[in-house]
PDB file of C-alpha atoms in Angstrom:
ATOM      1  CA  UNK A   1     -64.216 -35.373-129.567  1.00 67.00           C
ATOM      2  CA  UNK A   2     -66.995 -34.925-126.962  1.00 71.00           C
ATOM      3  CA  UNK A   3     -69.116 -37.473-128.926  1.00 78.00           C
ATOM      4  CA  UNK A   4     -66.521 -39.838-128.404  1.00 83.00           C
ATOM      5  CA  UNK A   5     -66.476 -38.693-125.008  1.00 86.00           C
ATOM      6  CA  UNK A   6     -69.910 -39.779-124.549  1.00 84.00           C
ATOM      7  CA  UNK A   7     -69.973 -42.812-126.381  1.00 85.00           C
ATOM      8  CA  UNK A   8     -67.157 -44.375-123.883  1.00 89.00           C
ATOM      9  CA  UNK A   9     -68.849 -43.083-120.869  1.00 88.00           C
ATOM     10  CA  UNK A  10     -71.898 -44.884-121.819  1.00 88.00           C
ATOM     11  CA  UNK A  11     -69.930 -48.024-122.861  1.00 90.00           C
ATOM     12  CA  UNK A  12     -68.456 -48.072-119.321  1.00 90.00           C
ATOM     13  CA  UNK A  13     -71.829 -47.337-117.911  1.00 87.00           C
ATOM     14  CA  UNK A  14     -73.286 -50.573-119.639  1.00 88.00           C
ATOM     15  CA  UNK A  15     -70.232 -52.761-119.519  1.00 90.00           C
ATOM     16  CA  UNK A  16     -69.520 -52.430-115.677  1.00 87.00           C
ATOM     17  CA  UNK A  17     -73.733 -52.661-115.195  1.00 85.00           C
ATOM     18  CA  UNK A  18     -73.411 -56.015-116.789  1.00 88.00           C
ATOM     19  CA  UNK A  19     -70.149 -56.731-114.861  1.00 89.00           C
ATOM     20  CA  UNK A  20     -72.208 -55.801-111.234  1.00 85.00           C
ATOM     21  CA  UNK A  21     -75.781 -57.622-112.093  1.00 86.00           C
ATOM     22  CA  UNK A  22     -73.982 -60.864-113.141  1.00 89.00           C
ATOM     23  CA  UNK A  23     -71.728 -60.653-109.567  1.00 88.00           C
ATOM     24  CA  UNK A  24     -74.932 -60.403-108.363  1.00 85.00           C
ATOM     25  CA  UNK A  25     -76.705 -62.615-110.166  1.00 88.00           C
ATOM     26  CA  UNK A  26     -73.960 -65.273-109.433  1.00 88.00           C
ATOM     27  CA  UNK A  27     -74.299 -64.431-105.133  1.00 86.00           C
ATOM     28  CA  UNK A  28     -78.440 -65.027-104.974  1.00 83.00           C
ATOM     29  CA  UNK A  29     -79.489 -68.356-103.197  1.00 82.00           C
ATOM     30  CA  UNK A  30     -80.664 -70.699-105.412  1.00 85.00           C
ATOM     31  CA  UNK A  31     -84.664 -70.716-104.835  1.00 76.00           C
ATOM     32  CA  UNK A  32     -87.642 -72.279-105.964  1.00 73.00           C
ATOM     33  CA  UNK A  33     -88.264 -76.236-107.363  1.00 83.00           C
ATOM     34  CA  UNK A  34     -84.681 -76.326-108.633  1.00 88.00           C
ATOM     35  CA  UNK A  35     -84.544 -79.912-107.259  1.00 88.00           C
ATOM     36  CA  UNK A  36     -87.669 -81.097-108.106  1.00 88.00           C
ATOM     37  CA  UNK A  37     -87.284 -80.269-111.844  1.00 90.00           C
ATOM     38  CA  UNK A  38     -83.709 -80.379-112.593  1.00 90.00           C
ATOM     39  CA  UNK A  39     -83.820 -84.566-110.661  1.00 88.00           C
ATOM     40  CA  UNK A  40     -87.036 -84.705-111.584  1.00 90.00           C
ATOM     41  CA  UNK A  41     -89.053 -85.768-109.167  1.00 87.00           C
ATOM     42  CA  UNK A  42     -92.254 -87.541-110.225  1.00 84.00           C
ATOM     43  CA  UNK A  43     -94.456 -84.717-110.521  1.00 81.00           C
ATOM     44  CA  UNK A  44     -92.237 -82.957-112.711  1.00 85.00           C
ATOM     45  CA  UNK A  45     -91.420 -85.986-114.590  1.00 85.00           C
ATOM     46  CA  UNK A  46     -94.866 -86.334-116.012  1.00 83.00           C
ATOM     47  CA  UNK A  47     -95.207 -82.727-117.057  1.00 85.00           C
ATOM     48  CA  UNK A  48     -91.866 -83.228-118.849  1.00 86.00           C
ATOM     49  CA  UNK A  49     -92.980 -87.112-120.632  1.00 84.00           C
ATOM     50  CA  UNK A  50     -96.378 -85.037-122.015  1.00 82.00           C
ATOM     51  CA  UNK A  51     -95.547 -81.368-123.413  1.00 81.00           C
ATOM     52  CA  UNK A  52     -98.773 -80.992-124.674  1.00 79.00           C
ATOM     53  CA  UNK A  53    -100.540 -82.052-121.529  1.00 76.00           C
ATOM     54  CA  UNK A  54    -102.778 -84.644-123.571  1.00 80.00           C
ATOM     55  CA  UNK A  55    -102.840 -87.251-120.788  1.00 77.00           C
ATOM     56  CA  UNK A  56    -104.636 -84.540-118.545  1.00 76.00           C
ATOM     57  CA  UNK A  57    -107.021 -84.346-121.084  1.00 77.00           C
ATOM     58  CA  UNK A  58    -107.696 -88.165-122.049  1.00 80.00           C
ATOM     59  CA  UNK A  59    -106.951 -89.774-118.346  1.00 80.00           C
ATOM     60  CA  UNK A  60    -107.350 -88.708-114.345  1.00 75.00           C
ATOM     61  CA  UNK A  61    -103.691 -87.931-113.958  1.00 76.00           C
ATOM     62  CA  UNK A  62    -103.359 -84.036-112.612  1.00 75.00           C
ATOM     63  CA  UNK A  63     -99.847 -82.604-113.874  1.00 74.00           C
ATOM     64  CA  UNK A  64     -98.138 -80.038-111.955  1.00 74.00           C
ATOM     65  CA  UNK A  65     -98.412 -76.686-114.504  1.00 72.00           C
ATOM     66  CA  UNK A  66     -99.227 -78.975-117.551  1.00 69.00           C
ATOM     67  CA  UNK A  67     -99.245 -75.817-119.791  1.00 77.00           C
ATOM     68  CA  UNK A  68     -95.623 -74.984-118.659  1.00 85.00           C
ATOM     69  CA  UNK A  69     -93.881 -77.528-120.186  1.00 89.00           C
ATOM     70  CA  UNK A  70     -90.570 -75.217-121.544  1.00 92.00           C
ATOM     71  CA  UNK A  71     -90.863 -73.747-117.882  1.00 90.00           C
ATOM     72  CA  UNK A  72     -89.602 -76.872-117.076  1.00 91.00           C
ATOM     73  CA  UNK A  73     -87.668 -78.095-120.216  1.00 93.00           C
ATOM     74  CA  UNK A  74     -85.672 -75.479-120.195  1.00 95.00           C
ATOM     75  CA  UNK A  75     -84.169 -75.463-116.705  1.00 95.00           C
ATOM     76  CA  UNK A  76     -83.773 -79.430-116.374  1.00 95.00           C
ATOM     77  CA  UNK A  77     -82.057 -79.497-119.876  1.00 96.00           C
ATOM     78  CA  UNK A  78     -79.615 -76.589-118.578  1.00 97.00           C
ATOM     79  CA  UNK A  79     -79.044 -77.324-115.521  1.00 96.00           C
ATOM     80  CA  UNK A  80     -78.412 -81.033-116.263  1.00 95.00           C
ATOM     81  CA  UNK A  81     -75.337 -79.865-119.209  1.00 96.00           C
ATOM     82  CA  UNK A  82     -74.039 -76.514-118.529  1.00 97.00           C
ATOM     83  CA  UNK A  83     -73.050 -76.913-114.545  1.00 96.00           C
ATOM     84  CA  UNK A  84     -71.244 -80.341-116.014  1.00 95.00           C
ATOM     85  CA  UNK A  85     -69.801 -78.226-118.562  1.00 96.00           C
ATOM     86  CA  UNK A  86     -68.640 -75.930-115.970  1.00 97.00           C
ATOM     87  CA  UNK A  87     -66.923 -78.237-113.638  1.00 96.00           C
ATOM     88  CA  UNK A  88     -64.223 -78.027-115.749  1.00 95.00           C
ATOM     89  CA  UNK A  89     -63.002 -74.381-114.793  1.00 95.00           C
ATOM     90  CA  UNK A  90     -64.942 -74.339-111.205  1.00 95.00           C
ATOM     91  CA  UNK A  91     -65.695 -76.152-108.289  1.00 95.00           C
ATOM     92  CA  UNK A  92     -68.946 -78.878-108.626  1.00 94.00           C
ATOM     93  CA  UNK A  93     -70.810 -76.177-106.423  1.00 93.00           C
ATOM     94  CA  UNK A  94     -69.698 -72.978-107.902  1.00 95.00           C
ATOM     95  CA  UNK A  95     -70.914 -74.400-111.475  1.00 96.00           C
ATOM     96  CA  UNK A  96     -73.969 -74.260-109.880  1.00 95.00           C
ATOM     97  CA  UNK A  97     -74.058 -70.510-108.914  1.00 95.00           C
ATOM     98  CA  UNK A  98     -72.006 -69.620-112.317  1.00 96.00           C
ATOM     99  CA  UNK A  99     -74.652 -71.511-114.542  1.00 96.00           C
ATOM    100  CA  UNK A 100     -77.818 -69.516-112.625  1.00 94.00           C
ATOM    101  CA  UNK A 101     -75.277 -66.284-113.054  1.00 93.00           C
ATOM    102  CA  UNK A 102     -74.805 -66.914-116.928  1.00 96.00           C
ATOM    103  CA  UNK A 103     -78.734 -67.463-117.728  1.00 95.00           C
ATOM    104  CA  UNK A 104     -79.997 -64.341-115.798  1.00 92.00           C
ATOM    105  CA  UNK A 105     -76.970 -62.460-117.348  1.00 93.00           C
ATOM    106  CA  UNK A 106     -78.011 -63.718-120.972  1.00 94.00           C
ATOM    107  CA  UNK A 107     -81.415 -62.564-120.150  1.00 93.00           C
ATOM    108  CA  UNK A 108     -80.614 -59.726-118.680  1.00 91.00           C
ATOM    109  CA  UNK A 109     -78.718 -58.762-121.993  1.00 92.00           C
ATOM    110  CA  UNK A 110     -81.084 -60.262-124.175  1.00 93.00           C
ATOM    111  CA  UNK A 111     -84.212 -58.680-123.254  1.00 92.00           C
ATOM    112  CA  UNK A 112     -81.836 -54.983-123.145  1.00 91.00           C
ATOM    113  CA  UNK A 113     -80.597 -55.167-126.524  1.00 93.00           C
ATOM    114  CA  UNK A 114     -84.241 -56.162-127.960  1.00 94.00           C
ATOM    115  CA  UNK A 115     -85.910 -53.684-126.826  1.00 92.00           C
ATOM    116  CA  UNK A 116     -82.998 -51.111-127.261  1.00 93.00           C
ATOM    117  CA  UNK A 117     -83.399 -51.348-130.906  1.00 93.00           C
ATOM    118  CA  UNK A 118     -87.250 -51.239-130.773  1.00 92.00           C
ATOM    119  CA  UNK A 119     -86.531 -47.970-129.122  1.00 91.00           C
ATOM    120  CA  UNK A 120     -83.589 -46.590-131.987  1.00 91.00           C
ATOM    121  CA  UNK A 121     -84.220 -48.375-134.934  1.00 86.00           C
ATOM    122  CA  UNK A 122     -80.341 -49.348-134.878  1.00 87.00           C
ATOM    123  CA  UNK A 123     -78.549 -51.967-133.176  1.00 86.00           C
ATOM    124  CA  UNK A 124     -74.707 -51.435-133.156  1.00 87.00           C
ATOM    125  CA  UNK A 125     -72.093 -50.409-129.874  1.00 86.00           C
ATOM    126  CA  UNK A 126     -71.053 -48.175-131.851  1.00 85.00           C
ATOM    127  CA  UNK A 127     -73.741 -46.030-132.153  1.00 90.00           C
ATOM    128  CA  UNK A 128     -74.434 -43.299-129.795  1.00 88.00           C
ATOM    129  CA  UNK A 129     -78.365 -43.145-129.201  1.00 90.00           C
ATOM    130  CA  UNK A 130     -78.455 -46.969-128.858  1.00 92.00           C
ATOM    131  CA  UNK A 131     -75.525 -46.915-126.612  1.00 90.00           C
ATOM    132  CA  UNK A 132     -77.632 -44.234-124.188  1.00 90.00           C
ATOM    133  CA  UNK A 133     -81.021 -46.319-124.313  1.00 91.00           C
ATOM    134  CA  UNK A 134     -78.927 -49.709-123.493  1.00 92.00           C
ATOM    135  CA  UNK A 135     -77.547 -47.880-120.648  1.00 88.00           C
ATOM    136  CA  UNK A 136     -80.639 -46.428-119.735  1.00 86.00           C
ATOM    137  CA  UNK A 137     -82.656 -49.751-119.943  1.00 86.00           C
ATOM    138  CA  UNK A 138     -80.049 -52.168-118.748  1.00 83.00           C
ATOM    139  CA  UNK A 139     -79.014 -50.074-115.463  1.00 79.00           C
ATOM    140  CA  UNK A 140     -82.861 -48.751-114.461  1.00 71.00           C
ATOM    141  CA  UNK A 141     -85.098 -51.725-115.206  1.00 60.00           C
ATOM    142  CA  UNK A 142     -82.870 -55.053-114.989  1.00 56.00           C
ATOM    143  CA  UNK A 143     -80.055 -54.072-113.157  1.00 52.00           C
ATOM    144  CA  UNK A 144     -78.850 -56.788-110.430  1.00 52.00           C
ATOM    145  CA  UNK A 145     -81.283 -59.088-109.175  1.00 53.00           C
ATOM    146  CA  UNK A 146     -83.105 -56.417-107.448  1.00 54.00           C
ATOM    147  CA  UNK A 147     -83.913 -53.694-110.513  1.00 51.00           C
ATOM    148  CA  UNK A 148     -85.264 -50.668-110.616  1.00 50.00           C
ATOM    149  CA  UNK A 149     -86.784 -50.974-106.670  1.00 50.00           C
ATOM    150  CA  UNK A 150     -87.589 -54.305-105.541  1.00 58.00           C
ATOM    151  CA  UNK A 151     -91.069 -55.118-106.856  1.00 59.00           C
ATOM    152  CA  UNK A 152     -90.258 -54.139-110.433  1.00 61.00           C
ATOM    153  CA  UNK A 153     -87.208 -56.321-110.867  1.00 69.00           C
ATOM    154  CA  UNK A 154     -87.541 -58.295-114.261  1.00 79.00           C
ATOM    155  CA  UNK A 155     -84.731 -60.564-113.475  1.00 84.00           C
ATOM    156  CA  UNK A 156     -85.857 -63.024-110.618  1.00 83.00           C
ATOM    157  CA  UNK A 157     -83.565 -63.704-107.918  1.00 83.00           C
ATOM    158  CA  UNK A 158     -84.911 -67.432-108.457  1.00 87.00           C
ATOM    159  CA  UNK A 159     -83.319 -68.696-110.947  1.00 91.00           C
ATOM    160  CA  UNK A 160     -86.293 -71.096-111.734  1.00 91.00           C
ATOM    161  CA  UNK A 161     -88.445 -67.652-111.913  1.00 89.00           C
ATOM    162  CA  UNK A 162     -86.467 -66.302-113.958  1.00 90.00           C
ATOM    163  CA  UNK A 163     -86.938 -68.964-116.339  1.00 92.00           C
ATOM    164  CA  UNK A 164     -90.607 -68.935-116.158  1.00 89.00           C
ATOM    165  CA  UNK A 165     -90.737 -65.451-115.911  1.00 89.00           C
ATOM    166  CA  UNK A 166     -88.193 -63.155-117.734  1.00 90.00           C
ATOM    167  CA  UNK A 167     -86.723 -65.674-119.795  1.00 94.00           C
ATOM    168  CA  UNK A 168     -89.902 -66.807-120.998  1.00 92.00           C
ATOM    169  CA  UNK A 169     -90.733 -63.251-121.791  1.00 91.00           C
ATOM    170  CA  UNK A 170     -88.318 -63.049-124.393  1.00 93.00           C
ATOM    171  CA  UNK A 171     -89.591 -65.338-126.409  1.00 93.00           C
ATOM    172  CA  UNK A 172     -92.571 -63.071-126.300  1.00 92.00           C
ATOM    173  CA  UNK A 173     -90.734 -60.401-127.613  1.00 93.00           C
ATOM    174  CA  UNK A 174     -89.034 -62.436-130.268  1.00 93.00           C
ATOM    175  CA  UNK A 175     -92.248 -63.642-131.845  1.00 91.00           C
ATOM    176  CA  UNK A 176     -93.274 -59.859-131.758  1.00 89.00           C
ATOM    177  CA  UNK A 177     -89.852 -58.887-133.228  1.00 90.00           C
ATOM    178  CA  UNK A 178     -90.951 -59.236-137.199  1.00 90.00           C
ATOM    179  CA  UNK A 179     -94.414 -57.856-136.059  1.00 87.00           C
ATOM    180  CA  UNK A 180     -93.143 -54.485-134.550  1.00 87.00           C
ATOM    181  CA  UNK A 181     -90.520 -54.043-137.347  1.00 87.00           C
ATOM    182  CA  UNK A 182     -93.379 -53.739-139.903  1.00 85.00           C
ATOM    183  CA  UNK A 183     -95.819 -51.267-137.320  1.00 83.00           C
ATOM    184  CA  UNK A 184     -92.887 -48.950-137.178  1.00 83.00           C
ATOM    185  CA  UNK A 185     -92.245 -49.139-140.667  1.00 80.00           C
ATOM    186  CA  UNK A 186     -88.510 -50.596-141.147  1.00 81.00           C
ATOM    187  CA  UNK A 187     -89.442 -53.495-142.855  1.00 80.00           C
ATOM    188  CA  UNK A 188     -92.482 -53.668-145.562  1.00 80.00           C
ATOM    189  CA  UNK A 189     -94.522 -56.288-147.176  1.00 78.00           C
ATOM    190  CA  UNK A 190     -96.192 -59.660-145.581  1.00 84.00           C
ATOM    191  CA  UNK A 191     -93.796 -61.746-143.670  1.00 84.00           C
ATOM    192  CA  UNK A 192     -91.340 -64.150-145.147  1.00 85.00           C
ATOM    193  CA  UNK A 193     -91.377 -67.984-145.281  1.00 83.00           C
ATOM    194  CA  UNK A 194     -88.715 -67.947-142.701  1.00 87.00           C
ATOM    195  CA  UNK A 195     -90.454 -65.091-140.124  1.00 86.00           C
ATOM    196  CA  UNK A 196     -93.733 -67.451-140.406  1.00 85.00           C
ATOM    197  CA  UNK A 197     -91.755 -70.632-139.739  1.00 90.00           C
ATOM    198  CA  UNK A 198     -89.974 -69.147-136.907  1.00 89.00           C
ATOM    199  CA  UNK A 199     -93.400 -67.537-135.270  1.00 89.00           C
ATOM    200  CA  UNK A 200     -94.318 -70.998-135.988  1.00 88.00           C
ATOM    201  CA  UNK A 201     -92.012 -72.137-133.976  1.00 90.00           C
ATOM    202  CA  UNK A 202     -91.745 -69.500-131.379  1.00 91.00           C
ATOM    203  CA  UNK A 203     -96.131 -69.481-130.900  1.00 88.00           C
ATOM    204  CA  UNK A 204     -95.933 -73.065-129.703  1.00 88.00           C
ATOM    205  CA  UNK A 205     -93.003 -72.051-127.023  1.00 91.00           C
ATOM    206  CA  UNK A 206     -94.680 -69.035-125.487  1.00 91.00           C
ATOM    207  CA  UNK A 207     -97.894 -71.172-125.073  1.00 87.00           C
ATOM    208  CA  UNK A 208     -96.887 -73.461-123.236  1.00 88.00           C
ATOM    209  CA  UNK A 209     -94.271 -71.854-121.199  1.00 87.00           C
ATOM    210  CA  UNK A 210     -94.694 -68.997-118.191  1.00 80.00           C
ATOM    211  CA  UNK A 211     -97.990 -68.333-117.536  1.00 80.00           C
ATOM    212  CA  UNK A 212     -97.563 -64.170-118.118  1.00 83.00           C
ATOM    213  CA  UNK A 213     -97.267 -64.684-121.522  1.00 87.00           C
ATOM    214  CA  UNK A 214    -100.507 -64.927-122.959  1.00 81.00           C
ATOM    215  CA  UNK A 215    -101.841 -62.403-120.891  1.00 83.00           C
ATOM    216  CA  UNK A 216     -98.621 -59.964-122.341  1.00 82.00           C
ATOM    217  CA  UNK A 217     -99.404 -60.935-126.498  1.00 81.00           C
ATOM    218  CA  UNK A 218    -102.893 -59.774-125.312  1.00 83.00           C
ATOM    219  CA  UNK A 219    -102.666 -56.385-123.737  1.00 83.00           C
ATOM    220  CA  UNK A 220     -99.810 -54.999-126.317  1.00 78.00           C
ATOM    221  CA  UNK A 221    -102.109 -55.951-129.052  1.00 75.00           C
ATOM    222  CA  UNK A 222    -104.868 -54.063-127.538  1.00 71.00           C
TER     223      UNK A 222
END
């Protein structure tokens, strides 16, 4: 009975965190080259026309962040659907403050639950210890746009940072997943044909997207 206890108390705990940060999330003013990427204008439009930045290389045309190109990508693909999606249920302008709400809040979540089960071993709500760490994680270090004190937020109050910052960090951690499974011992053998596809995949994203991640893969594999 007092398990039980517990386990709804910490349920509450994370379900009314994530309730709060995405309120938040959906009240912060909308900062940083939203416009400029999300038009584009025609800075942004040549980083987006050359992913691999090969015209910087080959010809005197200077991109803005050519080795960002999913810093961009991402934002101008969402941001030129999901408010449109949106307008459906909410006013042109509120789609605008919902969409920025949604991504942080899918971050936010995201980057919780990941390492949640790094921590435990176990990812289920209805498991106690994970339940406690979520909380723990969620609430201290990514709670509302301002975290755990101001300069250690993870979740920009720019949405645009956010993108280049803590959402590209999850990729990060998802090319690590299959990697840290096998240090700590859950899963043995070499990886799969699937795992090396998808770190494939995943390498060529965290390259050329925010320009922490590099730096990151480096000092955790120290």
């Amino acid at each position: 009975m007092k398990e039980r206890w517990y386990h709804w108390a910490f349920l509450g705990i994370a379900l009314l965190d994530l309730l709060v940060s995405y309120y938040c999330y959906r009240q912060t003013p909308i900062l940083g080259d939203i416009a400029n990427i999300v038009l584009p204008t025609e800075n942004y439009a040549a980083v987006l026309s050359d992913p691999l930045g090969w015209r910087v290389w080959t010809t005197s045309v200077v991109h803005v962040g050519p080795n960002r190109f999913f810093a961009h990508w991402f934002p101008y693909t969402y941001f030129n659907h999901v408010p449109l999606w949106l307008q459906a249920f909410f006013h042109p302008v509120e789609s605008v403050y919902v969409a920025c709400g949604l991504v942080k809040l899918g971050t936010h979540l995201s980057i919780s639950w990941l390492l949640s089960y790094w921590i435990v071993g176990r990812a289920s709500l209805r498991y106690l210890p994970f339940l406690r760490v979520f909380a723990l994680i969620s609430t201290l270090i990514l709670a509302s746009p301002y975290g755990y004190f101001l300069p250690l937020r993870i979740v920009d109050q720019s949405v645009i940072y956010t993108f280049a910052y803590a959402f590209s960090f999850l990729f990060v951690l998802l090319y690590l997943h299959p990697f840290v499974c096998r240090y700590i011992g859950w899963t043995k053998g070499n990886l799969r044909w699937w795992e090396h596809m998808g770190c494939g995949l995943l390498s060529f994203v965290v390259v050329f997207h925010g320009p922490v991640n590099a730096p990151s893969i480096i000092i955790l594999a120290v």
